[in-house]
Coordinates of C-alpha atoms in Angstrom, one line a residue:
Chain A
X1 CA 150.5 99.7 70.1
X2 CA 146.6 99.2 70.7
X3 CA 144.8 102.3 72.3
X4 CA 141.5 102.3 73.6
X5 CA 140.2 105.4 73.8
X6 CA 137.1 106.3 75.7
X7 CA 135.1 103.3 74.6
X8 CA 131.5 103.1 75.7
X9 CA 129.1 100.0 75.0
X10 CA 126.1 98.8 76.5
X11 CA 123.6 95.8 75.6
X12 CA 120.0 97.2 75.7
X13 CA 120.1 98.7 79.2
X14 CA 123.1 97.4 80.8
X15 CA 126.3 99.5 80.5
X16 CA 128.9 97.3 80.2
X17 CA 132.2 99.7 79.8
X18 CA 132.3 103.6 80.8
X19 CA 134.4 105.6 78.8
X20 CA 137.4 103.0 79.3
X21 CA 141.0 104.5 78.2
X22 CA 143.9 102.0 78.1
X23 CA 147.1 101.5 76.2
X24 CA 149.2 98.5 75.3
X25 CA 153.0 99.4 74.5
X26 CA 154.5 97.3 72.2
X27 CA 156.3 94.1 73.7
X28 CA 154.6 94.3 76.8
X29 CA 151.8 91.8 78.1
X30 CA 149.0 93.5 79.7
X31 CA 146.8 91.3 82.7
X32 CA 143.1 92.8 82.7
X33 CA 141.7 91.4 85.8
X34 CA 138.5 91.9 87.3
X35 CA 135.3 90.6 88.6
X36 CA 133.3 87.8 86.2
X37 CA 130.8 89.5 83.9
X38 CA 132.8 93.2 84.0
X39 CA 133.2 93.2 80.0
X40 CA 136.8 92.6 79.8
X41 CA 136.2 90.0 76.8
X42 CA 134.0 92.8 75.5
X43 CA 136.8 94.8 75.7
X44 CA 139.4 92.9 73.8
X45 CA 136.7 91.7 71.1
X46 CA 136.8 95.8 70.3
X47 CA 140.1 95.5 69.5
X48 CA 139.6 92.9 67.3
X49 CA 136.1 94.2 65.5
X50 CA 133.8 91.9 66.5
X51 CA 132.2 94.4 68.8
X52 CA 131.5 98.1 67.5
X53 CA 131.6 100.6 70.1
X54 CA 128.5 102.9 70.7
X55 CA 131.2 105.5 71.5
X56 CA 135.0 105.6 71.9
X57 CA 137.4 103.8 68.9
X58 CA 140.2 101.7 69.1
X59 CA 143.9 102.1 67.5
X60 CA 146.0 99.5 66.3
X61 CA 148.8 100.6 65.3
X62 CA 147.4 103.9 64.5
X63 CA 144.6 101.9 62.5
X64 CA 141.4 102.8 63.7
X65 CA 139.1 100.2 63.9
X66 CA 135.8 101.8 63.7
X67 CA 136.6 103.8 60.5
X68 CA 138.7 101.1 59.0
X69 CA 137.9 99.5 55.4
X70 CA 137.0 96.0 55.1
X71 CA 140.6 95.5 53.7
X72 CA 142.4 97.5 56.6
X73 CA 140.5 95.6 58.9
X74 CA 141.0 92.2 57.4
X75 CA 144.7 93.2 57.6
X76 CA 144.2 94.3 60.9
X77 CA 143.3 91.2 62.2
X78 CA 145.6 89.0 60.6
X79 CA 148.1 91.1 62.9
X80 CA 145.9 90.1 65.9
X81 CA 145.8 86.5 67.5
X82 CA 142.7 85.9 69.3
X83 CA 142.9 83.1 71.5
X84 CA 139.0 82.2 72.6
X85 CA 138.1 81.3 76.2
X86 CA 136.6 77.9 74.9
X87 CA 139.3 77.4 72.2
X88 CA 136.2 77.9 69.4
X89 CA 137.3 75.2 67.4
X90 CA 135.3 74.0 64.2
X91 CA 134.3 70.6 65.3
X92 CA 133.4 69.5 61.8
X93 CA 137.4 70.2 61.1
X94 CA 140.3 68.0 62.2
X95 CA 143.0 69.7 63.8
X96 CA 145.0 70.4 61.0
X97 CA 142.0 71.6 58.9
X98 CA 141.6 74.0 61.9
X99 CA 145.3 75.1 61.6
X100 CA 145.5 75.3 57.8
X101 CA 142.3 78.0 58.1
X102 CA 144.7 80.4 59.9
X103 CA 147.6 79.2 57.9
X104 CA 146.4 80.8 54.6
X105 CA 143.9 83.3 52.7
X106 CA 141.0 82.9 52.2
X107 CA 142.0 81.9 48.4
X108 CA 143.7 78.8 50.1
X109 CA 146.8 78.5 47.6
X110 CA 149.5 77.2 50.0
X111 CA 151.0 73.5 49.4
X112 CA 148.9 71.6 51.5
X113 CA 152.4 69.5 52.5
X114 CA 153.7 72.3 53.5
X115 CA 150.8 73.3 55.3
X116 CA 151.2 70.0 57.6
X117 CA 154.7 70.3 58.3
X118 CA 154.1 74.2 59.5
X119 CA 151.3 73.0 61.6
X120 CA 153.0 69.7 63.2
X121 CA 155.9 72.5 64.1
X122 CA 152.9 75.2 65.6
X123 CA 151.8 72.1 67.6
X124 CA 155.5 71.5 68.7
X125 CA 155.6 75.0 69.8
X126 CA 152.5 74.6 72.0
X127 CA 153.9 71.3 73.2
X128 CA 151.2 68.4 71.4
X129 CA 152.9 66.1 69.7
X130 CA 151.7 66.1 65.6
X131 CA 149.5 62.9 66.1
X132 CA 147.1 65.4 67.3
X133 CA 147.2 66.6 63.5
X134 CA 144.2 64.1 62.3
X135 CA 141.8 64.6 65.8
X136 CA 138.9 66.3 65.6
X137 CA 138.3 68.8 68.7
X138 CA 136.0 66.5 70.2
X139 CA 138.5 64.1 70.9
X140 CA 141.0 65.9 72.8
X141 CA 141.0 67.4 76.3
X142 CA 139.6 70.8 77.4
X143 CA 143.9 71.5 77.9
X144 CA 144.8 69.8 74.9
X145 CA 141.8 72.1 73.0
X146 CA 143.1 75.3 74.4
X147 CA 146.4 74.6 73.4
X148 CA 145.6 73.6 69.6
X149 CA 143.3 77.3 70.2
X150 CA 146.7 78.8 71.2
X151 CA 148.4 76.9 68.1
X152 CA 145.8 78.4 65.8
X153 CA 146.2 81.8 67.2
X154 CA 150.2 82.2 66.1
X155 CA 149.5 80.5 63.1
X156 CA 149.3 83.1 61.3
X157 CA 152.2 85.0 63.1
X158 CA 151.2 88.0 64.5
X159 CA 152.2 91.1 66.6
X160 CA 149.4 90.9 69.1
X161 CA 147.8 88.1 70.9
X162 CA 144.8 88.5 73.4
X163 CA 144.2 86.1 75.2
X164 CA 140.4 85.8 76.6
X165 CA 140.4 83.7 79.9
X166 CA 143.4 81.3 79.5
X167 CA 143.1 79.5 82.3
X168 CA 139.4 79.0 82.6
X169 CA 138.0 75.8 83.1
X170 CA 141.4 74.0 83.9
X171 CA 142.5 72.4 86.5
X172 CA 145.8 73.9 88.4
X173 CA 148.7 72.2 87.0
X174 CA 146.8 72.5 83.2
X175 CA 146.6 76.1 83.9
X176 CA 150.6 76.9 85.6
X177 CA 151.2 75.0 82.0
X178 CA 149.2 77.5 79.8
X179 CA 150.6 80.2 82.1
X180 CA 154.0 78.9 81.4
X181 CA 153.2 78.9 77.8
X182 CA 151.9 82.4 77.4
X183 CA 154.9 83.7 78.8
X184 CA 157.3 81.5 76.7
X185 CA 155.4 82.6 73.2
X186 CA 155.8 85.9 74.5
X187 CA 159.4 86.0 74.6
X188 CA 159.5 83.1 71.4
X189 CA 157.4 85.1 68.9
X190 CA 158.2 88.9 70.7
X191 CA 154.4 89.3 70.8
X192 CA 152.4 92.2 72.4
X193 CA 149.7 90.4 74.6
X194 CA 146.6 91.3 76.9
X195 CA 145.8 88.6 79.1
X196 CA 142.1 89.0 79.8
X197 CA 141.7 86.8 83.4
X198 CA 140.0 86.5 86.8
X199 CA 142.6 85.0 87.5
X200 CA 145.2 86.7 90.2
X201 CA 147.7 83.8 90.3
X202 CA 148.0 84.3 86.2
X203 CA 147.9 87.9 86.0
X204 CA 150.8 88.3 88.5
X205 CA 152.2 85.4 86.4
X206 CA 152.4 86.5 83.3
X207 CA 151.7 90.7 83.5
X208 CA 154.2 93.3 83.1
X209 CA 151.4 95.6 84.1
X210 CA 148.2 95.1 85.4
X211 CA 145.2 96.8 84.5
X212 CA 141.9 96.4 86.9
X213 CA 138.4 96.9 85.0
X214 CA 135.9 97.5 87.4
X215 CA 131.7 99.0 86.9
X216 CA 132.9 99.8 83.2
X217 CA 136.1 101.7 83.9
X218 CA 139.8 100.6 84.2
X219 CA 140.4 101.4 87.9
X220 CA 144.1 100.7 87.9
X221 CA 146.5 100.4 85.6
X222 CA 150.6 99.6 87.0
X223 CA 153.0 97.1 87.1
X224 CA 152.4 94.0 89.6
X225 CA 153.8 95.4 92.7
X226 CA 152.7 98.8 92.7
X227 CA 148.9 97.2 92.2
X228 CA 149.8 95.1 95.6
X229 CA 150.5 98.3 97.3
X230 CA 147.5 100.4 96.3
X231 CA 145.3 101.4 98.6
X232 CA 142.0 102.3 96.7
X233 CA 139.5 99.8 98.5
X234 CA 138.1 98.6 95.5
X235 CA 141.7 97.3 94.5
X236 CA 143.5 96.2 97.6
X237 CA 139.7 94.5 98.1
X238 CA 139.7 92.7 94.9
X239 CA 143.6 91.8 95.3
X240 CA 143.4 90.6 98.7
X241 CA 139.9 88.6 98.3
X242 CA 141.2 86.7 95.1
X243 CA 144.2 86.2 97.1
X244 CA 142.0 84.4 99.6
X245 CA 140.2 82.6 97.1
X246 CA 143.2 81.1 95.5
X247 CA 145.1 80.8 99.2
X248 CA 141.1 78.8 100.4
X249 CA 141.7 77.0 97.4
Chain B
X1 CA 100.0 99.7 78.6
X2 CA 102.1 101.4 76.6
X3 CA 102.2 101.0 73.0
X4 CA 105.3 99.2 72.8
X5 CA 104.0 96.7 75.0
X6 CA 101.8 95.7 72.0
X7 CA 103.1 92.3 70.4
X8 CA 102.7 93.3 67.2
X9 CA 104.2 97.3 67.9
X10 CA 107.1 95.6 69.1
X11 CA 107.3 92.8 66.2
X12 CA 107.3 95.3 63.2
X13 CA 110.3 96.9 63.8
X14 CA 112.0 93.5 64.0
X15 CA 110.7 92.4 61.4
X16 CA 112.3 95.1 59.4
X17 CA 115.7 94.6 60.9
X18 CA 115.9 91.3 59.4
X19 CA 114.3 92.1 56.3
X20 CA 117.5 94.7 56.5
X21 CA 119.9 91.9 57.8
X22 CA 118.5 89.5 54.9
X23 CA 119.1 92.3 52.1
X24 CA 122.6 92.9 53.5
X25 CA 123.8 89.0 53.2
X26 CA 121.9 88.9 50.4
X27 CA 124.2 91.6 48.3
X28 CA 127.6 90.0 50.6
X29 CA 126.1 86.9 48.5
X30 CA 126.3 88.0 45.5
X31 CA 129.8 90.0 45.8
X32 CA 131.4 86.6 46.4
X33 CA 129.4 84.8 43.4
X34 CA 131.6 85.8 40.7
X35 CA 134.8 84.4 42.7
X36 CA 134.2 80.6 43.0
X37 CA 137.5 79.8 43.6
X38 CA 136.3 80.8 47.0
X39 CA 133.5 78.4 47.7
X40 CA 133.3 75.8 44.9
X41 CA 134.8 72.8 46.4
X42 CA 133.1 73.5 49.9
X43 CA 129.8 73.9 47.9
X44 CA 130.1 70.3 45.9
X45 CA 130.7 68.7 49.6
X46 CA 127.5 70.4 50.9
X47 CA 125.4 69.4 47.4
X48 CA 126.9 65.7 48.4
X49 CA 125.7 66.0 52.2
X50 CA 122.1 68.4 51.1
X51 CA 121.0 66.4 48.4
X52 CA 122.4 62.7 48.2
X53 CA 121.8 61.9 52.0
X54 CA 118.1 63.5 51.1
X55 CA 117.6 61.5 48.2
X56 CA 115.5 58.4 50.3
X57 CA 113.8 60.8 52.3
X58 CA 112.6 63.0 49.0
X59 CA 112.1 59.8 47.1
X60 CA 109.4 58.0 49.8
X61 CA 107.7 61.5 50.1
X62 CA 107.2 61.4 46.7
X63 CA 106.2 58.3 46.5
X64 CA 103.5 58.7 49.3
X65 CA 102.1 61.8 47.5
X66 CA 101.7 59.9 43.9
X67 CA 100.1 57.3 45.5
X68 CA 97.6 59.4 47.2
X69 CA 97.0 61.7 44.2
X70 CA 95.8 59.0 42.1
X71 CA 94.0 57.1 44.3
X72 CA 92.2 60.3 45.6
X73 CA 91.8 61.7 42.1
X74 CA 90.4 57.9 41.5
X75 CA 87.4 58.0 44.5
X76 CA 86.8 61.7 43.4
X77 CA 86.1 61.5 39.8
X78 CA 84.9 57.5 39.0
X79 CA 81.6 57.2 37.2
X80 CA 81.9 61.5 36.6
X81 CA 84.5 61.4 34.3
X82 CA 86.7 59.0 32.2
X83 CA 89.5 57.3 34.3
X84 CA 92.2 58.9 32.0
X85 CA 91.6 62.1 33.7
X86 CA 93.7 60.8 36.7
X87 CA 96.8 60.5 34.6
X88 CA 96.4 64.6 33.4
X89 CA 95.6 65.0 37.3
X90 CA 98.8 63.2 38.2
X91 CA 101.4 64.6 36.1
X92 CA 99.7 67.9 36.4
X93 CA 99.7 68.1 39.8
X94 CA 103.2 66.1 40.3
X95 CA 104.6 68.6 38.1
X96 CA 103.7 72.1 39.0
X97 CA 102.4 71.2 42.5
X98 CA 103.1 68.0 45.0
X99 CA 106.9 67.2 43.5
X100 CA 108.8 70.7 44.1
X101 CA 106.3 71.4 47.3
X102 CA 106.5 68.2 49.1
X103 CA 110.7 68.3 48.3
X104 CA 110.7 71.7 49.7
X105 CA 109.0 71.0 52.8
X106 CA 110.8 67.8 53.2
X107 CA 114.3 69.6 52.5
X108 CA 113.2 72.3 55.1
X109 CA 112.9 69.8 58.0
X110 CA 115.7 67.9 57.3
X111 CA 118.3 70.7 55.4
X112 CA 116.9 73.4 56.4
X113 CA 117.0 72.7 60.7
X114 CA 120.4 71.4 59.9
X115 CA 122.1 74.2 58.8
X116 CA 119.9 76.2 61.4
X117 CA 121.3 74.1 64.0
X118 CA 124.8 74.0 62.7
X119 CA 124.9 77.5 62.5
X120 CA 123.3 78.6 65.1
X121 CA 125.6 76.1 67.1
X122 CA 128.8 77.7 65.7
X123 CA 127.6 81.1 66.4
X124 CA 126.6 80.4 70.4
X125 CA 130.1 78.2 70.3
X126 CA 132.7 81.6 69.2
X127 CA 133.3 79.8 66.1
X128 CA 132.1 82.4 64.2
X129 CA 133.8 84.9 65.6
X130 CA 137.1 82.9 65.3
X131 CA 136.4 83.0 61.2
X132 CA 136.1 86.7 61.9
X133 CA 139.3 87.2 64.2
X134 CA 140.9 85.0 61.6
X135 CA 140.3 87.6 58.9
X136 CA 137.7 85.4 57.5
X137 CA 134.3 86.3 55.7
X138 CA 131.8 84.0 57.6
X139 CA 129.6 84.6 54.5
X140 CA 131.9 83.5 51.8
X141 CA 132.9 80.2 54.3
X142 CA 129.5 79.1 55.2
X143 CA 126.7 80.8 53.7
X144 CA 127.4 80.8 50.2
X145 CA 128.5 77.0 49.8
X146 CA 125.4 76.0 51.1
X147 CA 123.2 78.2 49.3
X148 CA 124.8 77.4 45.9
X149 CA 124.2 74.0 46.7
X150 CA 120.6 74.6 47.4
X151 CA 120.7 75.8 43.6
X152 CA 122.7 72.8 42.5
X153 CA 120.9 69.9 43.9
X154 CA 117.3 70.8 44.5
X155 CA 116.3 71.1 41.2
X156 CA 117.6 67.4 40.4
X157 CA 116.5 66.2 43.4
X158 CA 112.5 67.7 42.6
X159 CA 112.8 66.4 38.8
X160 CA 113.4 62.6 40.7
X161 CA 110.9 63.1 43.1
X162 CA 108.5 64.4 40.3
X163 CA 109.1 60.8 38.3
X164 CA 109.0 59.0 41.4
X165 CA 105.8 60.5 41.9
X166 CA 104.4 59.7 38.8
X167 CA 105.0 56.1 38.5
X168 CA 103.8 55.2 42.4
X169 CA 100.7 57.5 41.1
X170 CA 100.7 54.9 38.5
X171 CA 101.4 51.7 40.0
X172 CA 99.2 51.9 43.0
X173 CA 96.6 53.4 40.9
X174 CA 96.6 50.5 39.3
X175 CA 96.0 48.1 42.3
X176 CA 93.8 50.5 43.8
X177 CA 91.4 51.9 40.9
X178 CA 88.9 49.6 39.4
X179 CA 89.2 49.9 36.0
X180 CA 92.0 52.0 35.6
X181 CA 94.9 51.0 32.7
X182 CA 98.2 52.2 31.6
X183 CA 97.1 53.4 28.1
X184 CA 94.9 55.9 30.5
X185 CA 97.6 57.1 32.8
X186 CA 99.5 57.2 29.1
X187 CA 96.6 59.0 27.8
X188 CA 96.1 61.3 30.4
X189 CA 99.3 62.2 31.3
X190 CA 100.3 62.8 27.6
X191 CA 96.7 65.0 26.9
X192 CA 97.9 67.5 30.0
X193 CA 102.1 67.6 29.4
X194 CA 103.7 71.1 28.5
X195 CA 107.3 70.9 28.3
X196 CA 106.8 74.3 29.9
X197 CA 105.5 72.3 33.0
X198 CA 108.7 70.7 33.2
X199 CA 110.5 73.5 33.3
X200 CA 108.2 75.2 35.6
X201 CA 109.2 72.2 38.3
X202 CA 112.8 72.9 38.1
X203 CA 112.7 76.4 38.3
X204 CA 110.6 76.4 41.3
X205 CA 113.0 73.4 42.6
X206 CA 115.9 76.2 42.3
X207 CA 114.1 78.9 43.9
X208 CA 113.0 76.5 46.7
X209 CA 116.8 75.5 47.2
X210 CA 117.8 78.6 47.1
X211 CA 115.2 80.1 49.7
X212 CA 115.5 77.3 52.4
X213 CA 119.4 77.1 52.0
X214 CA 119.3 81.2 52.6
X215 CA 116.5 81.3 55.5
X216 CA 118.3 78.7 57.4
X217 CA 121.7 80.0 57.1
X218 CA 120.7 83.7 58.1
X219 CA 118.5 82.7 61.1
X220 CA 121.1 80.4 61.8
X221 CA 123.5 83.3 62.3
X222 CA 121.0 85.3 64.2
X223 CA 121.3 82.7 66.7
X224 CA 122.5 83.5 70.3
X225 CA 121.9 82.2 73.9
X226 CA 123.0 78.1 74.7
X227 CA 121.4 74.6 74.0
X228 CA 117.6 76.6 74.5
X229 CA 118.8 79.2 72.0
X230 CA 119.6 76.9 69.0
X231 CA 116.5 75.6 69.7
X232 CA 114.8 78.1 69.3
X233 CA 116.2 79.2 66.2
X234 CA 116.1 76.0 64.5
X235 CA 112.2 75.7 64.9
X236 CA 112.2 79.7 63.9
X237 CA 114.4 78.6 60.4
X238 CA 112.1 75.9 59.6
X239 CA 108.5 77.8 60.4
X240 CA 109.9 81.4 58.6
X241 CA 110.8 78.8 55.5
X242 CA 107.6 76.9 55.5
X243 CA 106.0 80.0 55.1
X244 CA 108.4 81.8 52.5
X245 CA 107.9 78.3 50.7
X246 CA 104.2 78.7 50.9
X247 CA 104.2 82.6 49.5
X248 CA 106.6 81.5 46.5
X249 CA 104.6 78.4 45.8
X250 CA 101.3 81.3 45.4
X251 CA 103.6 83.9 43.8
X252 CA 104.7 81.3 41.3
X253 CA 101.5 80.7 39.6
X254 CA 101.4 84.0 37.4
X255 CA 104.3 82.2 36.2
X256 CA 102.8 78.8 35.5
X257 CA 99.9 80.6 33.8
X258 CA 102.1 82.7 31.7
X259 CA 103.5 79.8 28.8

């Protein structure tokens, strides 16, 4: 389970989240919609460490990642799959030198044979064939990237992914495919996921619940059809005009 | 006005946050030093790509700089002193002076923006933070390879560019000084060597190495903003270690003066 609990941050002046409070039950994937530039990749990157909240902590587990030890939180994150809006993979690094970084410690003492055959089978699972193995990022396709991102992400099998804009940046079959594909690892690997998105199309997609950030608090949290039926303005507004947008579209 | 609208109110107190920053990667440094299991192999790839690639660059440089000491050294001192002077002038100042200096500042510009650039690229790009998420130490994976190589290869690298120095100070004094001979560059150069001198030029090579490797990789991860903002720390890296280069280089004499 990953609880936020009243977390407060701001960059110099601007408050970026409020006190937000949220939970993620285990098995579940949560959609965190809301408008661009709302801090809902600030959010998730609290769960992860690579933010410290001015206020507020964040549970994994029960582990709290503002008081945790460089060892806790090194285990910590090797539980967490972070999947990065733009893929953030090392350029210098062919695709399986990318893989084999989340494959092992940092002491690097698996068999590197074994190494490639795991990571032709985590392309498998994210449907790129193993020729993809010896590219470097630069020559694959903003899809093909995300994908290896996702590979890289469940390399190192863990019990939460968050995913930071899936969908972003591709066109509308790539991104029904990576919607597809976030639900299938979902029920594949039995991960816990948040599914950070501006997206309507994929939060209704791929969320068993639905939370709304919005001016630095979550301002709904429920499953998809009770967040069609809510009448708070600022919801049934955002709802309906993304509707639009993706109906315009 | 208020007082913090003052440019240099405003720069002290950044100024001491890096100075804290620095210190911190300084000591994550040094944890990881005794473990190079960790970064060894990385770190011979980055002495390969830091020095060997550098080695024509370092080499002309040098070259440039003998050739002007002695020919300077030459229009200075003819008729005032005896020609064998310009071979003590030459390997002194090829020594202790123009051979670590002139591979620092060359390494700066070409190293030192490079890993800048790199890092501040990775940093701007997420790919830091992926080492992070990944349960990586950024430090250990990208700092300290490249600033053991620093130690590694500068000090070779400023002991080749002190020879190469030396014998373009020699040949195109030569060509260029009337009167001058080899027995006086012999002469000269033999009258002024200290073994201590030698040393003195590799130790300065290492701190050098060490220093740009560090500076660039720290303001490298400092970096933030797009395309403007990697810009703008790469020319930050390579002024900061110009400068750090230029305080050592003073700071280092004591040292020189003290065998």
């Amino acid at each position: 389970m990953i609880e936020f609990r009243n977390l407060h941050k701001s960059f110099g002046d601007l408050k970026v989240l409020d006190g937000v409070d949220l939970v993620v039950h285990e098995g579940e994937t949560l959609a965190l919609l809301g408008p661009s530039g709302t801090g809902k990749s600030v959010l998730i990157k609290h769960a992860i460490g690579l933010l410290e909240p001015d206020e507020g902590d964040v549970l994994v587990d029960g582990i709290s990642i503002a008081k945790a030890s460089p060892k806790e939180l090194r285990n910590v994150r090797r539980q967490l799959g972070y999947v990065f809006q733009n893929a953030a993979l090392f350029d210098s690094l062919t695709v399986a030198e990318n893989l084999r970084l989340a494959q092992e410690d940092e002491t690097g003492q698996r068999d590197p044979g074994e190494c490639r055959r795991e990571a032709a089978e985590l392309l498998r699972r994210v449907n790129l064939d193993e020729s993809v193995l010896d590219k470097y990022p630069a020559e694959l396709s903003g899809g093909m990237r995300k994908r290896v991102g996702v590979a890289r992400a469940i390399a190192s099998r863990p019990k939460y992914l968050l995913w930071d804009e899936p969908t972003t940046g591709l066109d509308p079959v790539n991104a029904d495919n990576i919607d597809d594909l976030i639900m299938e690892l979902n029920s594949t690997l039995n991960v816990t996921s948040i599914v950070v998105t501006h997206d309507l199309d994929t939060a209704f997609e791929v969320g068993d619940r639905i939370a709304l950030l919005y001016e630095g608090k979550i301002r709904a949290n429920a499953p998809p059809d009770e967040i069609l039926k809510d009448t708070d303005p600022i919801v049934a507004r955002f709802v309906r005009r993304s509707r639009l947008d993706a109906e315009v579209a | 006005m208020t007082v913090s609208s003052i440019p240099l109110v405003r720069a002290v107190p950044r100024a001491l946050e890096h100075l804290g920053g620095a210190t911190v990667m300084a000591g994550q440094i040094l944890r990881v030093l005794p473990r190079p299991r960790l970064y060894m192999t990385s770190a011979l790839q980055q002495a390969y790509v830091l020095g060997i690639q550098s080695l024509p660059l370092v080499l002309l440089m040098a070259f440039l700089g003998g050739a002007v000491t002695s020919q300077q050294t030459g229009a200075q001192f003819s008729g005032g002193l005896p020609l064998w002077v310009i071979g003590s002038v030459l390997a002194a100042s090829m020594l202790t002076e123009l051979g670590p200096l002139l591979t620092g500042i060359v390494l700066t510009a070409r190293v030192g923006a490079s890993i800048a650039a790199e890092l501040a690229t990775m940093k701007v790009t997420e790919q830091v933070d992926a080492l992070i998420a990944m349960g990586r130490d950024p430090v250990a994976f990208l700092v300290v390879p490249r600033v053991v190589a620093g130690a590694l290869v500068f000090p070779p690298l400023v002991m080749l560019a002190d020879a190469m120095g030396m014998f373009a100070g020699w040949g195109i004094g030569l060509l260029a000084v009337d009167g001058l001979t080899t027995a006086d560059i012999v002469y000269g150069a033999r009258f002024y060597f200290r073994p201590w001198a030698l040393w003195f030029s590799v130790i300065k090579g290492g701190v050098f190495g060490i220093a740009i490797t560090f500076i660039a990789c720290y303001v490298g991860l400092t970096g933030s903003g797009g395309a403007e903002g990697v810009g703008r720390t790469t020319t930050m890296a390579v002024v900061t270690t110009t400068i750090v280069l230029m305080i050592i280089d003073v700071l280092m004499i004591p040292v020189l003066k003290a065998f």
